[in-house]
Short mmCIF file of C-alpha atoms in Angstrom, two decimals:
data_model
loop_
_atom_site.label_atom_id
_atom_site.label_comp_id
_atom_site.label_asym_id
_atom_site.label_seq_id
_atom_site.Cartn_x
_atom_site.Cartn_y
_atom_site.Cartn_z
CA MET A 577 2.76 17.52 -15.29
CA ALA A 578 1.86 14.32 -17.13
CA GLY A 579 2.90 11.30 -15.10
CA ARG A 580 4.37 13.20 -12.18
CA PHE A 581 3.03 14.96 -9.13
CA GLU A 582 3.72 18.65 -8.74
CA ALA A 583 3.36 20.72 -5.60
CA LEU A 584 0.36 23.00 -5.26
CA PRO A 585 0.61 26.43 -3.64
CA GLY A 586 -0.45 26.19 -0.02
CA GLY A 587 0.22 22.44 0.20
CA GLY A 588 -1.02 19.41 -1.61
CA ALA A 589 -0.13 18.01 -5.00
CA ALA A 590 -1.53 17.60 -8.50
CA VAL A 591 -1.02 15.09 -11.28
CA ALA A 592 -2.52 14.77 -14.75
CA LEU A 593 -3.99 11.33 -15.32
CA ASP A 594 -5.57 9.92 -18.43
CA GLU A 595 -8.55 7.58 -18.43
CA VAL A 596 -6.41 4.42 -18.56
CA GLU A 597 -4.19 5.57 -15.69
CA ILE A 598 -7.24 6.36 -13.57
CA SER A 599 -8.65 2.92 -14.32
CA ILE A 600 -5.38 1.14 -13.47
CA LEU A 601 -4.88 3.05 -10.21
CA ARG A 602 -8.48 2.40 -9.15
CA SER A 603 -8.31 -1.29 -10.04
CA LEU A 604 -5.05 -1.81 -8.15
CA SER A 605 -6.39 0.06 -5.11
CA VAL A 606 -9.57 -2.04 -5.06
CA GLN A 607 -7.45 -5.20 -5.32
CA LEU A 608 -5.36 -3.94 -2.40
CA LEU A 609 -8.53 -3.40 -0.37
CA GLU A 610 -9.62 -6.96 -1.17
CA LEU A 611 -6.21 -8.30 -0.15
CA ILE A 612 -6.21 -6.43 3.17
CA GLY A 613 -9.78 -7.49 3.87
CA PRO A 614 -12.82 -5.76 5.29
CA GLY A 615 -11.59 -5.62 8.86
CA ASP A 616 -13.39 -6.31 12.06
CA GLU A 617 -16.46 -4.17 12.55
CA PRO A 618 -18.06 -4.13 15.99
CA ALA A 619 -21.18 -6.27 16.13
CA LYS A 620 -24.47 -4.40 16.16
CA GLY A 621 -25.09 -3.14 19.66
CA GLU A 622 -21.50 -3.87 20.76
CA ASP A 623 -19.68 -1.20 22.71
CA PRO A 624 -17.50 0.71 20.18
CA LEU A 625 -14.98 1.45 22.94
CA ALA A 626 -14.51 -2.28 23.51
CA ALA A 627 -13.79 -2.66 19.79
CA LEU A 628 -10.91 -0.19 20.16
CA PHE A 629 -9.24 -2.57 22.59
CA ALA A 630 -9.94 -5.75 20.65
CA GLU A 631 -6.92 -7.91 20.13
CA GLY A 632 -5.73 -8.70 16.66
CA PRO A 633 -4.01 -11.77 15.24
CA SER A 634 -0.82 -13.02 16.82
CA GLU A 635 0.49 -15.00 13.85
CA PRO A 636 1.92 -13.42 10.71
CA PRO A 637 -0.16 -13.75 7.53
CA SER A 638 0.60 -16.76 5.34
CA ASP A 639 0.26 -14.75 2.10
CA PRO A 640 3.74 -13.34 1.31
CA ALA A 641 2.28 -9.99 0.15
CA LEU A 642 0.31 -9.58 3.38
CA ALA A 643 3.37 -10.64 5.37
CA ARG A 644 5.26 -7.83 3.61
CA LEU A 645 2.51 -5.32 4.42
CA PHE A 646 2.30 -6.55 8.03
CA PRO A 647 5.84 -7.68 8.89
CA ASP A 648 7.00 -8.99 12.25
CA ALA A 649 8.14 -6.19 14.54
CA TYR A 650 11.25 -8.09 15.61
CA GLY A 651 12.51 -9.44 12.33
CA GLU A 652 11.64 -12.93 11.24
CA PRO A 653 11.50 -15.00 14.44
CA GLU A 654 10.48 -18.16 12.53
CA GLY A 655 13.76 -18.07 10.65
CA ASN A 656 16.08 -17.88 13.66
CA GLY A 657 14.21 -20.18 16.08
CA ASP A 658 14.25 -17.61 18.91
CA GLU A 659 11.17 -18.37 21.00
CA GLU A 660 11.40 -15.09 22.93
CA LEU A 661 11.46 -13.02 19.72
CA ARG A 662 8.50 -15.05 18.46
CA GLU A 663 6.54 -14.18 21.61
CA PHE A 664 7.48 -10.49 21.40
CA SER A 665 6.43 -10.36 17.74
CA ALA A 666 3.13 -12.10 18.49
CA GLU A 667 2.40 -9.69 21.34
CA PHE A 668 3.24 -6.63 19.25
CA ARG A 669 1.15 -7.90 16.32
CA ARG A 670 -1.81 -8.64 18.59
CA TYR A 671 -2.02 -5.00 19.70
CA THR A 672 -1.03 -3.17 16.52
CA GLU A 673 -2.10 -5.07 13.40
CA ASN A 674 -5.78 -4.09 13.54
CA ASP A 675 -4.87 -0.39 13.60
CA LEU A 676 -2.32 -0.85 10.83
CA ARG A 677 -4.90 -2.67 8.68
CA THR A 678 -7.39 0.15 9.28
CA ARG A 679 -4.82 2.77 8.22
CA LYS A 680 -3.91 0.85 5.07
CA ARG A 681 -7.61 0.43 4.20
CA ASP A 682 -8.19 4.15 4.78
CA ASP A 683 -5.27 5.00 2.49
CA ALA A 684 -6.53 2.75 -0.32
CA LEU A 685 -10.11 4.01 0.13
CA ALA A 686 -8.89 7.61 -0.13
CA VAL A 687 -7.31 6.76 -3.49
CA VAL A 688 -10.48 5.07 -4.77
CA ARG A 689 -12.69 7.94 -3.62
CA SER A 690 -10.52 10.65 -5.14
CA LEU A 691 -10.32 8.74 -8.43
CA ASP A 692 -14.10 8.20 -8.41
CA ALA A 693 -14.63 11.92 -7.85
CA LEU A 694 -12.23 12.68 -10.69
CA ALA A 695 -13.98 10.21 -13.03
CA ALA A 696 -17.36 11.73 -12.12
CA THR A 697 -16.34 14.94 -13.89
CA GLY A 698 -17.07 13.13 -17.14
CA GLU A 699 -13.74 14.04 -18.72
CA GLY A 700 -11.60 11.27 -20.20
CA GLY A 701 -8.55 12.41 -18.29
CA ALA A 702 -8.16 15.12 -15.73
CA VAL A 703 -5.86 16.76 -13.25
CA LEU A 704 -6.12 15.17 -9.83
CA LYS A 705 -5.62 17.73 -7.07
CA LEU A 706 -4.86 16.47 -3.58
CA THR A 707 -4.84 18.28 -0.27
CA ALA A 708 -1.83 17.77 2.00
CA ASP A 709 -3.79 15.14 3.98
CA ASP A 710 -4.92 13.37 0.80
CA SER A 711 -1.29 13.35 -0.36
CA LEU A 712 -0.30 11.40 2.75
CA HIS A 713 -3.06 8.84 2.11
CA TRP A 714 -1.93 8.51 -1.49
CA LEU A 715 1.69 8.12 -0.43
CA GLY A 716 0.73 5.29 1.94
CA ALA A 717 -1.38 3.55 -0.70
CA LEU A 718 1.27 3.89 -3.42
CA ASN A 719 3.83 2.39 -1.04
CA ASP A 720 1.51 -0.50 -0.17
CA LEU A 721 0.77 -1.15 -3.84
CA ARG A 722 4.47 -1.25 -4.69
CA LEU A 723 5.24 -3.55 -1.77
CA THR A 724 2.46 -5.91 -2.83
CA ILE A 725 3.40 -5.96 -6.51
CA GLY A 726 7.10 -6.19 -5.67
CA THR A 727 6.41 -9.22 -3.47
CA ARG A 728 4.38 -10.89 -6.22
CA LEU A 729 7.25 -10.23 -8.66
CA ASP A 730 9.89 -11.46 -6.15
CA VAL A 731 11.69 -8.12 -6.29
CA ALA A 732 14.60 -8.14 -3.83
CA ASP A 733 16.13 -5.02 -2.29
CA GLU A 734 19.44 -5.82 -3.97
CA ASP A 735 17.70 -6.11 -7.35
CA GLU A 736 17.50 -2.35 -7.89
CA ASN A 737 15.04 -3.08 -10.72
CA GLY A 738 17.82 -3.75 -13.24
CA ASP A 739 16.39 -7.05 -14.45
CA LEU A 740 12.88 -5.62 -14.51
CA TYR A 741 13.82 -3.06 -17.15
CA ARG A 742 15.11 -5.78 -19.46
CA LEU A 743 12.10 -8.11 -19.52
CA PRO A 744 10.99 -8.96 -23.06
CA ASP A 745 7.51 -7.86 -24.06
CA SER A 746 6.46 -11.50 -24.28
CA ASP A 747 7.12 -12.06 -20.55
CA PRO A 748 3.76 -12.41 -18.73
CA ARG A 749 5.13 -10.34 -15.84
CA LYS A 750 5.73 -7.32 -18.06
CA PRO A 751 2.40 -5.51 -17.33
CA MET A 752 2.89 -5.85 -13.57
CA VAL A 753 6.50 -4.71 -13.90
CA MET A 754 5.36 -1.65 -15.83
CA ALA A 755 2.77 -0.90 -13.12
CA TYR A 756 5.42 -1.39 -10.41
CA LEU A 757 7.84 1.03 -12.08
CA TRP A 758 5.10 3.58 -12.83
CA LEU A 759 3.85 3.50 -9.23
CA GLY A 760 7.43 4.04 -8.10
CA ALA A 761 7.75 7.13 -10.28
CA LEU A 762 4.43 8.49 -8.95
CA GLN A 763 5.52 7.79 -5.38
CA GLU A 764 8.88 9.49 -5.89
CA THR A 765 7.37 12.66 -7.33
CA LEU A 766 4.71 12.75 -4.61
CA VAL A 767 7.44 12.53 -1.95
CA GLU A 768 9.20 15.45 -3.65
CA THR A 769 6.06 17.60 -3.33
CA LEU A 770 5.93 16.92 0.41
CA MET A 771 9.50 18.07 1.03
CA PRO A 772 9.97 21.66 2.19
#
């Protein structure tokens, strides 16, 4: 089971993680939470129902990693100069990005909480057991982590990770590449546990 998720009877998944792996996953998830931001909480005394209908941003994020996590719904309107597509993208973003940010925060928080609970057992490493719902949160967070790291590493879809495998150990990107590839393996095996 080391390094790969396995299906649990009745749904869910399990993976054996050592102390270092737990630390890395937690650290990356916390960094993801910091990147996404705290979100808009309703002001004290404000109607929570009104907060549900609050409009979000209409412009894409300037940070490339955030732009990858929150892409334009209609492609990249800035690149093709289509004013109508730009308006459609802004409108879509305005009404969906807050909910998407909340979901991504919830996914990353679920990872942090499950790792904290695992670390609280006092064992150096342990077997993390996830319910079916927790597995979906983990899958979302692993995907977001890979997208973020891949953006920082300038990984292109056509790359297929070939060059990443051949980086010399002296390359300063090597630790992030190793994390990127490891997260991909975790994500792949978690997907396999969710398939019927």
